[in-house]
Amino acid sequence: MPFLLIGVLTVYTLALALGSPEVFREAWLYALVYYGVSAIGDTWTTLEGLRRGYREGNPLYARALSWSPWGIFLVDFGLLSLKVVFLSRLGFDPTVAYPVAFVIAGHGHAVGFLWNLGFVLPLRK
């Protein structure tokens, strides 16, 4: 389920960027904040879940987390670079490619944060 939601949000973001790229050119700060908040939330819930005995489902993040608690951000720098290269090949200039890449990465972390939060929060009765 979370991968489907991430895919739908990514396709929607790419369609919006192709249709009106000026939206992202003006909102780069919002894209950066969205990515940062969702990445910190995802990292926090992931580390809390690992502390409680759960395992990371993404093999790339699991390997990176075995090296360092900040492994998610190390992987993200590489993935963001690949997204920017891909978006640049689509014809976006850097003022659009970077915000779109941050929004797409933010979608993945926001869905991961909410998914993990369901396991980390205590159940109320």
Coordinates of C-alpha atoms in Angstrom, one line a residue:
M1 CA 0.0 0.0 0.0
P2 CA 2.6 2.7 0.8
F3 CA 4.5 2.1 -2.4
L4 CA 1.3 2.6 -4.4
L5 CA 0.6 5.9 -2.6
I6 CA 4.2 7.1 -3.1
G7 CA 3.9 6.2 -6.8
V8 CA 0.6 8.1 -7.3
L9 CA 2.0 11.1 -5.5
T10 CA 5.1 11.0 -7.6
V11 CA 3.2 10.8 -10.9
Y12 CA 0.9 13.6 -9.8
T13 CA 4.0 15.8 -8.9
L14 CA 5.7 15.0 -12.3
A15 CA 2.4 15.9 -14.1
L16 CA 2.1 19.1 -12.2
A17 CA 5.8 20.0 -12.9
L18 CA 5.4 19.2 -16.6
G19 CA 2.2 21.2 -16.8
S20 CA 3.2 24.3 -14.9
P21 CA 6.8 24.3 -13.8
E22 CA 6.6 27.9 -12.5
V23 CA 4.8 26.5 -9.5
F24 CA 7.9 24.8 -8.3
R25 CA 10.2 27.6 -9.3
E26 CA 8.5 29.9 -6.8
A27 CA 8.0 27.3 -4.1
W28 CA 11.5 26.0 -3.6
L29 CA 11.7 26.9 0.1
Y30 CA 8.4 25.1 0.8
A31 CA 9.7 22.0 -1.1
L32 CA 12.8 22.0 1.1
V33 CA 10.9 22.4 4.3
Y34 CA 8.4 19.7 3.3
Y35 CA 11.3 17.3 2.5
G36 CA 13.2 18.2 5.7
V37 CA 10.2 17.8 8.1
S38 CA 9.0 14.5 6.5
A39 CA 12.6 13.1 6.4
I40 CA 13.2 13.9 10.1
G41 CA 9.8 12.4 11.0
D42 CA 10.5 9.3 8.9
T43 CA 14.0 8.9 10.5
W44 CA 12.6 9.3 14.0
T45 CA 9.9 6.7 13.6
T46 CA 12.3 4.4 11.8
L47 CA 14.8 4.6 14.6
E48 CA 12.1 4.2 17.2
G49 CA 10.8 1.1 15.4
L50 CA 14.2 -0.4 15.1
R51 CA 14.7 0.2 18.8
R52 CA 11.4 -1.7 19.5
G53 CA 12.5 -4.7 17.4
Y54 CA 10.9 -3.9 14.0
R55 CA 13.0 -4.1 10.8
E56 CA 13.5 -1.6 7.9
G57 CA 11.6 -2.8 4.9
N58 CA 13.7 -0.9 2.3
P59 CA 16.9 -2.9 1.8
L60 CA 18.9 0.2 0.7
Y61 CA 17.9 2.1 3.9
A62 CA 18.4 -1.0 6.0
R63 CA 22.0 -1.3 4.8
A64 CA 22.6 2.4 5.3
L65 CA 21.1 2.3 8.8
S66 CA 23.5 -0.6 9.7
W67 CA 26.4 1.8 9.1
S68 CA 25.0 4.9 10.9
P69 CA 21.8 6.3 12.4
W70 CA 22.1 9.0 9.8
G71 CA 22.2 6.5 7.0
I72 CA 18.8 7.5 5.6
F73 CA 20.2 11.0 4.8
L74 CA 23.3 9.5 3.2
V75 CA 21.1 7.5 0.8
D76 CA 18.9 10.4 0.2
F77 CA 21.7 12.6 -1.1
G78 CA 22.5 10.0 -3.8
L79 CA 18.8 9.5 -4.7
L80 CA 18.2 13.2 -4.9
S81 CA 21.1 13.6 -7.2
L82 CA 19.7 10.8 -9.5
K83 CA 16.3 12.5 -9.5
V84 CA 17.8 15.9 -10.4
V85 CA 19.8 14.3 -13.3
F86 CA 16.6 12.6 -14.5
L87 CA 14.6 15.8 -14.3
S88 CA 17.3 17.7 -16.0
R89 CA 17.2 15.2 -18.9
L90 CA 13.5 15.9 -19.1
G91 CA 14.3 19.5 -19.8
F92 CA 13.8 21.2 -16.5
D93 CA 16.2 23.9 -15.4
P94 CA 17.8 23.5 -12.0
T95 CA 15.4 26.1 -10.4
V96 CA 12.6 23.6 -11.2
A97 CA 14.5 20.2 -11.0
Y98 CA 15.7 20.6 -7.4
P99 CA 12.3 21.6 -5.9
V100 CA 10.5 18.8 -7.8
A101 CA 13.2 16.3 -6.5
F102 CA 12.7 17.5 -3.0
V103 CA 8.9 17.2 -3.2
I104 CA 9.1 13.7 -4.6
A105 CA 11.6 12.7 -1.9
G106 CA 9.3 14.3 0.7
H107 CA 6.4 12.3 -0.5
G108 CA 8.3 9.1 0.2
H109 CA 9.3 10.2 3.6
A110 CA 5.9 11.6 4.5
V111 CA 4.2 8.2 3.6
G112 CA 7.0 6.4 5.5
F113 CA 6.6 8.6 8.5
L114 CA 2.8 8.0 8.6
W115 CA 3.2 4.3 8.0
N116 CA 5.8 3.9 10.7
L117 CA 3.9 6.1 13.1
G118 CA 1.0 3.6 13.1
F119 CA 3.4 1.0 14.5
V120 CA 5.3 3.3 16.9
L121 CA 2.4 5.0 18.6
P122 CA 0.8 3.1 21.5
L123 CA -2.7 1.7 20.8
R124 CA -5.5 3.4 22.7
K125 CA -8.4 1.3 24.1

